[in-house]
mmCIF file of C-alpha atoms and ligand atoms in Angstrom:
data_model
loop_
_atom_site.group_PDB
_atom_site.id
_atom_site.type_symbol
_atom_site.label_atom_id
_atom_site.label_comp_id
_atom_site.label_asym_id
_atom_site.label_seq_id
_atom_site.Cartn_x
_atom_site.Cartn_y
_atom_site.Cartn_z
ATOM 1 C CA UNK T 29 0.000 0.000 0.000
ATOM 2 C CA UNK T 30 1.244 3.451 -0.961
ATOM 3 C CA UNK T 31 1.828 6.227 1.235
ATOM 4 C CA UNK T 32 -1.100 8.088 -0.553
ATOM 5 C CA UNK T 33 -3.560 4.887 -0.224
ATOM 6 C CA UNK T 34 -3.089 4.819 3.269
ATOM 7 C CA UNK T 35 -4.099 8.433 3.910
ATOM 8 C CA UNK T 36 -6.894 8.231 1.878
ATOM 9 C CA UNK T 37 -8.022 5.258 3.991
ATOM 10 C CA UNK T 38 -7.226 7.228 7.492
ATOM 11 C CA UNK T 39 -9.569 9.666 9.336
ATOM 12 C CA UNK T 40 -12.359 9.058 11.589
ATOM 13 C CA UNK T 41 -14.694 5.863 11.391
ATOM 14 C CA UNK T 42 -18.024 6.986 10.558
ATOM 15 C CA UNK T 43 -20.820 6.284 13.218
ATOM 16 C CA UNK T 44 -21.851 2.625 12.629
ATOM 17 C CA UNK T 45 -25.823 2.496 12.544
ATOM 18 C CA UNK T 46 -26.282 0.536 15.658
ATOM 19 C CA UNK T 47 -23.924 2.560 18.306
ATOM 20 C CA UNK T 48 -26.307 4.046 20.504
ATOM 21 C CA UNK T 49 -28.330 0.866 20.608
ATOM 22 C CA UNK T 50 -25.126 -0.968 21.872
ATOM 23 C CA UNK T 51 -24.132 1.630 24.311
ATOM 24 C CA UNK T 52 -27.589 0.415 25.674
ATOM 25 C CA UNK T 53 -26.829 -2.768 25.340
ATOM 26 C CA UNK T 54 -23.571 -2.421 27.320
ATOM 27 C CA UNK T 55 -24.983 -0.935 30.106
ATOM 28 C CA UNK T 56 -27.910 -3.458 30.184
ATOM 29 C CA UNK T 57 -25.225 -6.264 30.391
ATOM 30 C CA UNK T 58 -23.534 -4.551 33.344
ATOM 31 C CA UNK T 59 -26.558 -3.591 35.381
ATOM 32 C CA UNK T 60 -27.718 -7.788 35.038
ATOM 33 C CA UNK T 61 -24.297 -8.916 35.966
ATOM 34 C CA UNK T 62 -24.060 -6.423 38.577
ATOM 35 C CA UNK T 63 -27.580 -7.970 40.110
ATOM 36 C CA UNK T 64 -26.257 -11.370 39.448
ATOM 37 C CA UNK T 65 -23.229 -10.883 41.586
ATOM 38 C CA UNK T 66 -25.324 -9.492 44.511
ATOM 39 C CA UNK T 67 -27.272 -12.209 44.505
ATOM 40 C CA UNK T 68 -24.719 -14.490 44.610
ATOM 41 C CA UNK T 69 -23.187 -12.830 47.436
ATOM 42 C CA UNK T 70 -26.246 -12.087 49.464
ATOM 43 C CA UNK T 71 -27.869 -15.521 48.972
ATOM 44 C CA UNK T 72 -25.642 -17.798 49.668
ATOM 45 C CA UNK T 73 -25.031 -18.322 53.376
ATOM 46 C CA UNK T 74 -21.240 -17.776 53.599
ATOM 47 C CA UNK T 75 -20.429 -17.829 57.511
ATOM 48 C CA UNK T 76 -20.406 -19.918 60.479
ATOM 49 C CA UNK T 77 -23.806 -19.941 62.795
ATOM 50 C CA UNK T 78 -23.627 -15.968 64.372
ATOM 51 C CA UNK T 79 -23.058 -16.474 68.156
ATOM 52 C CA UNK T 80 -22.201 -13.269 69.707
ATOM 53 C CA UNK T 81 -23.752 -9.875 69.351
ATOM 54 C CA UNK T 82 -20.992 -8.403 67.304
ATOM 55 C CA UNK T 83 -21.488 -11.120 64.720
ATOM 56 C CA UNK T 84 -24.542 -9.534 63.888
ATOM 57 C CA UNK T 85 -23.476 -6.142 63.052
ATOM 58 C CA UNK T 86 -20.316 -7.238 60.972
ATOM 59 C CA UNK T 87 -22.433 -9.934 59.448
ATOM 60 C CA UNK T 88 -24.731 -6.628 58.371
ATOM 61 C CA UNK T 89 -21.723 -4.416 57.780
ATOM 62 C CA UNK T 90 -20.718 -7.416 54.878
ATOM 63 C CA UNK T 91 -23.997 -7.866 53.365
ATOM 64 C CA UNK T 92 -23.973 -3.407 52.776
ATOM 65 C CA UNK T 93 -20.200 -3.497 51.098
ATOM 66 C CA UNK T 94 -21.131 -6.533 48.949
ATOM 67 C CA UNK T 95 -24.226 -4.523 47.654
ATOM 68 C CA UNK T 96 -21.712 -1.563 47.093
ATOM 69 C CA UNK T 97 -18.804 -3.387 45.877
ATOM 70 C CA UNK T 98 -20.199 -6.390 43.351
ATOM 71 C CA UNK T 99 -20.930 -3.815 40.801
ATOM 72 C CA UNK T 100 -17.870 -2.330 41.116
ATOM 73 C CA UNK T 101 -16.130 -5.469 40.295
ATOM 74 C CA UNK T 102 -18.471 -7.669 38.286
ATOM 75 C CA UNK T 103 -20.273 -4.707 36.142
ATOM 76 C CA UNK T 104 -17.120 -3.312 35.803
ATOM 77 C CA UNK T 105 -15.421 -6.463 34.557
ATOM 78 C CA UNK T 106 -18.229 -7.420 32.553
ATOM 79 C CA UNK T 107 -18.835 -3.988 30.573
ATOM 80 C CA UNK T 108 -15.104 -4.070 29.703
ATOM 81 C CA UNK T 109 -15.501 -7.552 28.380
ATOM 82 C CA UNK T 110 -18.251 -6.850 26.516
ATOM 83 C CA UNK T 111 -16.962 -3.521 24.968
ATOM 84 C CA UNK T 112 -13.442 -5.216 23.914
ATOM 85 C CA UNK T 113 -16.193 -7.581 22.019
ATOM 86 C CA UNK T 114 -18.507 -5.071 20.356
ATOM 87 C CA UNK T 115 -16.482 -2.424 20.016
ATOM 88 C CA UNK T 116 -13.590 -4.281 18.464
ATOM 89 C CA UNK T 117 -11.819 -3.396 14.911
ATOM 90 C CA UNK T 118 -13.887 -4.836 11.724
ATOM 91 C CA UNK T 119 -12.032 -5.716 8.733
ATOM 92 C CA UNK T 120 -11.813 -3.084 6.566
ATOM 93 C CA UNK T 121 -11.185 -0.099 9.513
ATOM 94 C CA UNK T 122 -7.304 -1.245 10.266
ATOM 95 C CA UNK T 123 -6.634 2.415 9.710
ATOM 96 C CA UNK T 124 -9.882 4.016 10.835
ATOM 97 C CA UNK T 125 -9.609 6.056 14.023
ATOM 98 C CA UNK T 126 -11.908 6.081 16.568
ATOM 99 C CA UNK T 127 -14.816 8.723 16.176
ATOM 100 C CA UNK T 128 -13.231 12.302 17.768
ATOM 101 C CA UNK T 129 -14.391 12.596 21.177
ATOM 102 C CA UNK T 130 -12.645 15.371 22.981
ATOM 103 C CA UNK T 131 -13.952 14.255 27.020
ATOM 104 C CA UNK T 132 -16.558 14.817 28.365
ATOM 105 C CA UNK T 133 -16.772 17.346 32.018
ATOM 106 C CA UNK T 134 -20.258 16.131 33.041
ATOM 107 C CA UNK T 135 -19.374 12.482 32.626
ATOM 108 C CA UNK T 136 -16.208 12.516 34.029
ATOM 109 C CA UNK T 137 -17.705 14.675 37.279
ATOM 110 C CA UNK T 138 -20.319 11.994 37.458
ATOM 111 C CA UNK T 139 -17.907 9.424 37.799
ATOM 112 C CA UNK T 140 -15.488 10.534 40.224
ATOM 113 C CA UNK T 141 -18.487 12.141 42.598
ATOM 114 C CA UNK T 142 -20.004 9.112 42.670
ATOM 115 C CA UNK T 143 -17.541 6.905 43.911
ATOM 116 C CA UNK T 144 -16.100 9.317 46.480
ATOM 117 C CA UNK T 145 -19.247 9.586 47.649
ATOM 118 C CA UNK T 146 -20.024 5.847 48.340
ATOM 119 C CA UNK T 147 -16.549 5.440 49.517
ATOM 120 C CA UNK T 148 -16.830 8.438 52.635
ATOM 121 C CA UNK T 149 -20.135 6.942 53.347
ATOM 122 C CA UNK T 150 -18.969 2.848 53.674
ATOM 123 C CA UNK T 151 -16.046 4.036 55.473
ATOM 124 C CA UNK T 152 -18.486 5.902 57.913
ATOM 125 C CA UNK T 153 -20.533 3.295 58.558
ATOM 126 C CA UNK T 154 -17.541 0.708 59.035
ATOM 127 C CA UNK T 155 -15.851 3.361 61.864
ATOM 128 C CA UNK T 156 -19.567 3.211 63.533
ATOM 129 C CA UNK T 157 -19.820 -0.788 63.336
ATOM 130 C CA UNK T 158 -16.100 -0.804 64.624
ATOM 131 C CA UNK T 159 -16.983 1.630 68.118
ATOM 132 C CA UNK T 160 -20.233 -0.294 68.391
ATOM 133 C CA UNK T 161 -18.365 -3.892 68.640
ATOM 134 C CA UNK T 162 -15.461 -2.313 70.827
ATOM 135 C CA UNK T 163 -17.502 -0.506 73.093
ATOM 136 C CA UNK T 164 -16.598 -1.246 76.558
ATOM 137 C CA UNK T 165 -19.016 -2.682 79.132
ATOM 138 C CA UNK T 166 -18.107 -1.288 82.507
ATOM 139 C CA UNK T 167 -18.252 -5.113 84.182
ATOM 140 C CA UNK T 168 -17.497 -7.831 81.462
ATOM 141 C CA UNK T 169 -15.918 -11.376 81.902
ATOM 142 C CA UNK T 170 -12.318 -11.256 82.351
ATOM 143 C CA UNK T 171 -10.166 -14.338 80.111
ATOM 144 C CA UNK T 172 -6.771 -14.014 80.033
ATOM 145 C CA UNK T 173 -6.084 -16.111 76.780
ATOM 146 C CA UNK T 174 -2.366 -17.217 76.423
ATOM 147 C CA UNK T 175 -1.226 -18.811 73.373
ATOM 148 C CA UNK T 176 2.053 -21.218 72.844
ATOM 149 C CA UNK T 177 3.250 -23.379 70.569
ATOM 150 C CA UNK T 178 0.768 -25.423 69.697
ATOM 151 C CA UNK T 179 -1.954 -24.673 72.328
ATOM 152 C CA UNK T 180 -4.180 -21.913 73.957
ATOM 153 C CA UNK T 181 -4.735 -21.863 78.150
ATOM 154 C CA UNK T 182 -7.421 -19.531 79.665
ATOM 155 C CA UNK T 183 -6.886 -18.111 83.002
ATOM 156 C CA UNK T 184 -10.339 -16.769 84.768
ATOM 157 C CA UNK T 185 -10.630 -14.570 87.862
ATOM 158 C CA UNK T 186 -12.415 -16.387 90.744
ATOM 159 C CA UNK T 187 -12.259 -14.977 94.362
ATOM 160 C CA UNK T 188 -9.503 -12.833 93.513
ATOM 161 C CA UNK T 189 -7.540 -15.348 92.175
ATOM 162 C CA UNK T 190 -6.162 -16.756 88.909
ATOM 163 C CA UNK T 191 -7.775 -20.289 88.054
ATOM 164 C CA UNK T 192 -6.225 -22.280 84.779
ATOM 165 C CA UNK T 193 -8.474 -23.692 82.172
ATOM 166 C CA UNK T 194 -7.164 -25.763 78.783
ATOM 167 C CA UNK T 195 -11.216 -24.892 77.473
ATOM 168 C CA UNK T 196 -12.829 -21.848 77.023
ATOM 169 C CA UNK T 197 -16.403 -21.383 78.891
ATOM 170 C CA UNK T 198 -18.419 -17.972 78.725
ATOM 171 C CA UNK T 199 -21.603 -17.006 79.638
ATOM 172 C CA UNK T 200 -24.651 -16.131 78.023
ATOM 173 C CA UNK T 201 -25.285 -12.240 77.799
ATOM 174 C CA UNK T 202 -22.310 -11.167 79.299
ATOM 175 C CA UNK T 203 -19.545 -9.270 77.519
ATOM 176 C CA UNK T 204 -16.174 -10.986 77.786
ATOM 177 C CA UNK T 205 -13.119 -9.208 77.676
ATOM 178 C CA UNK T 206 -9.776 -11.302 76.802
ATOM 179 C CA UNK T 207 -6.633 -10.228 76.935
ATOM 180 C CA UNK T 208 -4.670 -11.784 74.717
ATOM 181 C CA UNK T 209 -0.546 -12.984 74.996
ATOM 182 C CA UNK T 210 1.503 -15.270 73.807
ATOM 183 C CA UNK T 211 4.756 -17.027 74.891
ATOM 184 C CA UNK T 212 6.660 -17.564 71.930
ATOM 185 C CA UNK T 213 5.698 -16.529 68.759
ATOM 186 C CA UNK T 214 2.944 -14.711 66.978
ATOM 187 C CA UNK T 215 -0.633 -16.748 67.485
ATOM 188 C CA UNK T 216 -4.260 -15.150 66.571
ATOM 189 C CA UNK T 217 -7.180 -16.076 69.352
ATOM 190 C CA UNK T 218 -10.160 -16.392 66.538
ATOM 191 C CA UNK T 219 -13.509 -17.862 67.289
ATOM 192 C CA UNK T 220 -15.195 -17.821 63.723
ATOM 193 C CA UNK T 221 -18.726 -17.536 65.231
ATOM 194 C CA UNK T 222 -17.831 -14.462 67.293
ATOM 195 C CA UNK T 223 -16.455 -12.959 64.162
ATOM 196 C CA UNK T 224 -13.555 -11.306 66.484
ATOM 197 C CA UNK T 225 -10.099 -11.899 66.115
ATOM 198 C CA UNK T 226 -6.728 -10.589 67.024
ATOM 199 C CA UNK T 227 -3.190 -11.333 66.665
ATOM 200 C CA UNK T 228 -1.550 -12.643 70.989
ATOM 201 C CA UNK T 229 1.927 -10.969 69.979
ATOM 202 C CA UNK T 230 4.902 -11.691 72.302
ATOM 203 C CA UNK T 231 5.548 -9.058 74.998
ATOM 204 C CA UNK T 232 2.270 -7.551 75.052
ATOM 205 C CA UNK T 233 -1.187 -7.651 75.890
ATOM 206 C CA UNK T 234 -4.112 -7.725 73.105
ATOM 207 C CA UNK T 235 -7.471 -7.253 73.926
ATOM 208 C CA UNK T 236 -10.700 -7.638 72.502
ATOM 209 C CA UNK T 237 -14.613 -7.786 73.959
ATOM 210 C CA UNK T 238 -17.609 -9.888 72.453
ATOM 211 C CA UNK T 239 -20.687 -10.503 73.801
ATOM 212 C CA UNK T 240 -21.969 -14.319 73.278
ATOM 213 C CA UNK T 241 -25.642 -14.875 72.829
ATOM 214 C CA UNK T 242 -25.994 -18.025 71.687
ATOM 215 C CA UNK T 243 -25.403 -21.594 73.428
ATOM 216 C CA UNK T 244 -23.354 -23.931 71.714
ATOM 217 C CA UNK T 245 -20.006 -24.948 71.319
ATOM 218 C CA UNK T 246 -17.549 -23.421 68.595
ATOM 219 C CA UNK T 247 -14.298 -24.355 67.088
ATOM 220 C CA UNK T 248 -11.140 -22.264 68.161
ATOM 221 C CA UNK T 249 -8.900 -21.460 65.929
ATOM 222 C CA UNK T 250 -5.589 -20.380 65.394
ATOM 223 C CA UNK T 251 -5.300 -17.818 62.372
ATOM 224 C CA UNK T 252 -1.340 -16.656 62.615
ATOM 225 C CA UNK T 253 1.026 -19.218 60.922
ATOM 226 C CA UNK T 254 3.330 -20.397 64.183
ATOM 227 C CA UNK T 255 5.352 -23.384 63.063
ATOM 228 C CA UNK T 256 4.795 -26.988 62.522
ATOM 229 C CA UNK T 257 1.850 -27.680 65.059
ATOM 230 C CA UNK T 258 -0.271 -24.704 63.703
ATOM 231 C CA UNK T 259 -2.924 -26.721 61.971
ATOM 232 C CA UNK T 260 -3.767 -28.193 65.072
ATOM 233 C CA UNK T 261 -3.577 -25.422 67.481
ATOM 234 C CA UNK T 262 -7.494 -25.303 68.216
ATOM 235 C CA UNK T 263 -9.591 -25.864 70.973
ATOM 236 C CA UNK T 264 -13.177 -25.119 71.454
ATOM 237 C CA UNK T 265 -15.655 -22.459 72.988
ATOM 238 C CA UNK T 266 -18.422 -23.289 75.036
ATOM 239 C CA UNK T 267 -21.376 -20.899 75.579
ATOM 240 C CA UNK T 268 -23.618 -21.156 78.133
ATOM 241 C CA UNK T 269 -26.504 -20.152 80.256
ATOM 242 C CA UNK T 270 -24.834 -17.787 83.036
ATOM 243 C CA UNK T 271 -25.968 -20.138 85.771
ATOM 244 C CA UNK T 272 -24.357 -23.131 84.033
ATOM 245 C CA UNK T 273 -21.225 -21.309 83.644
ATOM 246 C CA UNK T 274 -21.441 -19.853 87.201
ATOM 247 C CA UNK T 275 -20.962 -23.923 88.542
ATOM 248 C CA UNK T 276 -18.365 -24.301 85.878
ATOM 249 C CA UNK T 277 -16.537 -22.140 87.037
ATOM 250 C CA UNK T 278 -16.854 -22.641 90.772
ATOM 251 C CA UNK T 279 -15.493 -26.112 90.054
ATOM 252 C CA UNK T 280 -12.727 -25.426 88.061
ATOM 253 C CA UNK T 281 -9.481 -26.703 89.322
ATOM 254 C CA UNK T 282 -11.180 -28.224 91.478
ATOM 255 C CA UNK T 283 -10.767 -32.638 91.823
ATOM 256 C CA UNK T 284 -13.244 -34.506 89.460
ATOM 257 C CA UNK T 285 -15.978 -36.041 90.674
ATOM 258 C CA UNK T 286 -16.436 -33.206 93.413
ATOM 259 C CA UNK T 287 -19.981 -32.841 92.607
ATOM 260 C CA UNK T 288 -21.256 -35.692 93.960
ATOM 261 C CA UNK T 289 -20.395 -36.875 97.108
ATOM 262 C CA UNK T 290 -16.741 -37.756 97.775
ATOM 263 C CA UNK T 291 -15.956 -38.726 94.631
ATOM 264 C CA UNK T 292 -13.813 -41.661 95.693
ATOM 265 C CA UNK T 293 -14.269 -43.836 92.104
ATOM 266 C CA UNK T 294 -11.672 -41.445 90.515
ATOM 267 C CA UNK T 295 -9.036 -43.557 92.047
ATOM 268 C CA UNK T 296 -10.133 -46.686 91.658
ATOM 269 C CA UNK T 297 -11.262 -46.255 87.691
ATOM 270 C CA UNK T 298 -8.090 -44.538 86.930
ATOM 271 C CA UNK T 299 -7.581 -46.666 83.668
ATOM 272 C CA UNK T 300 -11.076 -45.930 82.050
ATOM 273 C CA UNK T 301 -10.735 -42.359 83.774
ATOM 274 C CA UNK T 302 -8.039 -41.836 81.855
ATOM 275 C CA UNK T 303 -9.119 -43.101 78.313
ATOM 276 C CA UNK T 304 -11.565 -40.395 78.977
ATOM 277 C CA UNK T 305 -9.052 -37.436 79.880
ATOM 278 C CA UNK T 306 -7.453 -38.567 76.615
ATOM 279 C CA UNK T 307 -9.992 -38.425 74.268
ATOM 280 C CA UNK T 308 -11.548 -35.409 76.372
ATOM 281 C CA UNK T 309 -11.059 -31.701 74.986
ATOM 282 C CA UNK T 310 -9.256 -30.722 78.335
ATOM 283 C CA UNK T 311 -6.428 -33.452 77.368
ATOM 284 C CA UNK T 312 -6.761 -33.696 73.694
ATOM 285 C CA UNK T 313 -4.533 -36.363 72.946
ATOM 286 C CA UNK T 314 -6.564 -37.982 70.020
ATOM 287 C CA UNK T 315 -5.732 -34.828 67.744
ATOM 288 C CA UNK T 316 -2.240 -35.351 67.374
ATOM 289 C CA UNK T 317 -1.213 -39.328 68.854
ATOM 290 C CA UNK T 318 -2.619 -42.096 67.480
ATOM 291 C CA UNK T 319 -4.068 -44.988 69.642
ATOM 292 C CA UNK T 320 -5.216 -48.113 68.477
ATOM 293 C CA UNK T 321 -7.310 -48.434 72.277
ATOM 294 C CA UNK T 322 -8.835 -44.984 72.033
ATOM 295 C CA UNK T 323 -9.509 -45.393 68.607
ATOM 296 C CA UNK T 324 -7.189 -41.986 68.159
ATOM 297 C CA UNK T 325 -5.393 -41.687 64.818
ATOM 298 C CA UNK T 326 -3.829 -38.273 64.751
ATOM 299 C CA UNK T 327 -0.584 -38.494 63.169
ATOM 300 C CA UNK T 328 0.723 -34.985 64.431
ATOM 301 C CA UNK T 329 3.131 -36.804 67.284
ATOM 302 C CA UNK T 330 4.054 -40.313 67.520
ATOM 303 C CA UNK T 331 1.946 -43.450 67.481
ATOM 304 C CA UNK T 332 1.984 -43.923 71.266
ATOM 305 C CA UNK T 333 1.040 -47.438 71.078
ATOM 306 C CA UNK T 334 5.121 -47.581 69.612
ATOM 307 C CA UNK T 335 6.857 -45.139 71.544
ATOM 308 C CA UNK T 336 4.985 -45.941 74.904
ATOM 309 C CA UNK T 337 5.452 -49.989 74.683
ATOM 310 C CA UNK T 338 6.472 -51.610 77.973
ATOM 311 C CA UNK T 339 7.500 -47.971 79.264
ATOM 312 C CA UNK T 340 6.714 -47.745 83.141
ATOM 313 C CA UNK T 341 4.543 -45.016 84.592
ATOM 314 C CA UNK T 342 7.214 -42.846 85.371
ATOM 315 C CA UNK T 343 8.299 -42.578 81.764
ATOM 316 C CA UNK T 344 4.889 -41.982 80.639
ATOM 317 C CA UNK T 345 3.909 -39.237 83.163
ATOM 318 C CA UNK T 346 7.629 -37.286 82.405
ATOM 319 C CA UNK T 347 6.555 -37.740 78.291
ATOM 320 C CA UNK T 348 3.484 -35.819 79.282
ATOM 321 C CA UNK T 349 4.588 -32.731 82.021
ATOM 322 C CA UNK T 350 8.085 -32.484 80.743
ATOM 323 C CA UNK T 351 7.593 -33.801 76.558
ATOM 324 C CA UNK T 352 11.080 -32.080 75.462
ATOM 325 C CA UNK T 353 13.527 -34.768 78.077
ATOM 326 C CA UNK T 354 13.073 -37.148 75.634
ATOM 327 C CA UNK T 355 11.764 -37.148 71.629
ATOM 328 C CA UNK T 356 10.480 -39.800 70.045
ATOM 329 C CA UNK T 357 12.944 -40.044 67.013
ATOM 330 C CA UNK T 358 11.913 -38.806 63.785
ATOM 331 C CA UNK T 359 9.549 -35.967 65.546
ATOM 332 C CA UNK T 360 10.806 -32.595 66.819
ATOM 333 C CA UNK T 361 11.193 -30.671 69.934
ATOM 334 C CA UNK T 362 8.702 -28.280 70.681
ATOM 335 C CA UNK T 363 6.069 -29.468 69.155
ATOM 336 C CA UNK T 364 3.750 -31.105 72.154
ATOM 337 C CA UNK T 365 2.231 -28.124 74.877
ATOM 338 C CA UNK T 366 4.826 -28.185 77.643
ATOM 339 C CA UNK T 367 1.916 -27.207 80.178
ATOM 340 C CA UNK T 368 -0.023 -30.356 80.615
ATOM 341 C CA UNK T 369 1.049 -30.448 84.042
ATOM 342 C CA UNK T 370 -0.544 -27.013 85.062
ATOM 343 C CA UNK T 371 -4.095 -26.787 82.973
ATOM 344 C CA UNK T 372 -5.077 -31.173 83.858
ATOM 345 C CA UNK T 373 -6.088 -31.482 87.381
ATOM 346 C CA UNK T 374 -3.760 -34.171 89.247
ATOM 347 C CA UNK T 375 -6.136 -36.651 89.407
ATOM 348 C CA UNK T 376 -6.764 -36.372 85.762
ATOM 349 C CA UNK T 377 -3.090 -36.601 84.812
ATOM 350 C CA UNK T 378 -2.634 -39.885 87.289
ATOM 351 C CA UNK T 379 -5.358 -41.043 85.504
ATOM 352 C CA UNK T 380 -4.260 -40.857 82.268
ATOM 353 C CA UNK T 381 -0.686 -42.132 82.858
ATOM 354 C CA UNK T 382 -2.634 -45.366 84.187
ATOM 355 C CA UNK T 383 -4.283 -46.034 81.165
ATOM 356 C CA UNK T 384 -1.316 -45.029 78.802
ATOM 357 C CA UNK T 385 0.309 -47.436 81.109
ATOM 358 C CA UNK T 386 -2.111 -50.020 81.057
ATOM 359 C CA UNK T 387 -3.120 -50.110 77.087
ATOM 360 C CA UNK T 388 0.863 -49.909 75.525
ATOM 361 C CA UNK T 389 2.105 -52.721 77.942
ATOM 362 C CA UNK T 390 1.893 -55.267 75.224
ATOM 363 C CA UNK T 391 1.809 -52.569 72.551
HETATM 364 CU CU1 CUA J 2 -0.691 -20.660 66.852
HETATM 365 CU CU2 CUA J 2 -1.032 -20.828 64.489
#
């Protein structure tokens, strides 16, 4: 092609018939999309059962930015697709410009009030939600929640005193207020179905309030990567009625079997006691050591059923309260709680050395 062919063929394309009934069309397509990704987000049910009162404000706060942000993303997305397909060169207009358009001020104001607008106003309403779920209640439950490598330990107030806990128990329709620390590394204290969490760091204290309303128990997690054991660094969260937890946590620390009177059997069913304290959430054995007699086959630590065979009760009981004298080979250091001894009452922890005892004799 000649230099003179091409600038005859060069200039601006000349309005195709159908433009304004595509730029209608384009918009049509977004708006649908837009309302298709809304849907999506606001129909399907993407959390864990709501639990505490905070849930339910942040569960709100979600459903307002998805209505505010699908379109944003999905309309978006889709009109751009959709123009790079309708809009796109025909043969015959490789050297066509595009038709002249020189801006447009009302447009472009449009555009940039709009979404400044939206934004001041979500970020508004997300400060409000945010005071609302941290506002302080002048006499809420105090946890102290301590995280380690791989476990969490809760430390209530009772009487002026500290008492140790390996679970978690709150009341009903009070707010709770834990304090959150950590021994080693960096942990994060999350219960999905209070829709709270924060990071324990090392050296200081963290704190956060929620305010469970529903009974039930919920998973504990651990959302900060902290080393090999992280995956299994959960627990659980039991909410009660406030009387319930009121005798929970009168009896806490307290010798099994105090309830009733004397509670003498603890000693003499130490072996079946202590099957219990192992597959129990206090002890929580099953998650990580397999055990043909418990029917435990967590494969985090070693197969006690191996390591444990013919070992006397004083090996057993130091592999438990003191697990770094001796590793099993092949596992590391470090990797078992090294508080056992401190959150499992003493009659718990004789028990369950008697039945460790008892079931790896022969292996
Ligand atoms: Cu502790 Cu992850």
């Amino acid at each position: 092609m000649s230099l003179e062919e091409r600038t005859q063929h060069t200039g601006p394309r000349p309005a195709r018939p159908h433009d304004r009934a595509d730029w209608r069309k384009m918009l049509g397509v977004g708006v649908i999309a837009s309302l298709l990704g809304i849907a999506a987000g606001l129909l399907i049910d993407w959390f864990p059962i709501a639990a505490s009162q905070e849930a339910k404000s942040i569960d709100t706060l979600w459903d307002v930015l998805i209505i505010f942000s699908v379109p944003v993303f999905v309309g978006v997305t889709t009109v751009v697709l959709f123009s790079a397909f309708k809009f796109r060169m025909r043969p015959g207009e490789e050297n066509l410009d595009g038709p002249p358009i020189h801006g447009n001020t009302r447009l472009e104001v449009i555009w940039t009030a709009i979404p400044a607008i939206v934004l001041v106003g979500l970020c508004t309403y997300a400060f409000i939600v945010l005071e609302d779920v941290e506002a302080a209640d002048s006499n809420p439950v105090k946890v102290r929640v301590v995280g380690e490598q791989f476990a969490w330990t809760f430390f209530y107030e009772r009487d002026g005193k500290e008492v140790v806990s390996r679970q978690l128990h709150v009341p009903i329709g009070r707010q709770i207020k834990f304090t959150l620390q950590s021994k080693d590394v960096l942990h994060d204290f999350w219960v999905p179905a209070f829709r709270m969490k924060k990071d324990a760091v090392p050296g200081i204290n963290v704190t956060y309030t929620v305010t469970p309303t529903r009974a039930g128990i919920y998973p504990i997690v651990c959302a900060e990567l902290c080393g090999l054991g992280h995956a299994v660094m959960r627990s659980t969260a039991t909410v009660d009625p406030p009387e319930k937890f009121a005798t929970w946590l009168a009896a806490l620390g307290k010798p099994a079997g105090g309830t009733g009177a004397g509670g003498g059997g603890a000693a003499g069913g130490g072996a079946a006691a202590g099957k219990a304290v192992f597959t129990s959430t206090e002890g929580n054995c099953a998650a990580c050591h397999t055990l043909a007699d418990a029917g435990a086959t967590g494969q985090t630590g070693p197969d006690l059923g191996k390591v444990l065979k013919g070992k006397d009760e004083a090996f057993i009981r130091q592999s438990i309260v003191d697990p770094s004298a001796e590793i099993a080979p092949g596992y590391e250091d470090g990797i078992m709680p090294p508080n056992f001894e401190q959150t499992l009452p003493r009659a718990e922890l004789d028990a369950l050395v008697k039945y460790l005892s008892e079931v790896t004799k022969e292996g």
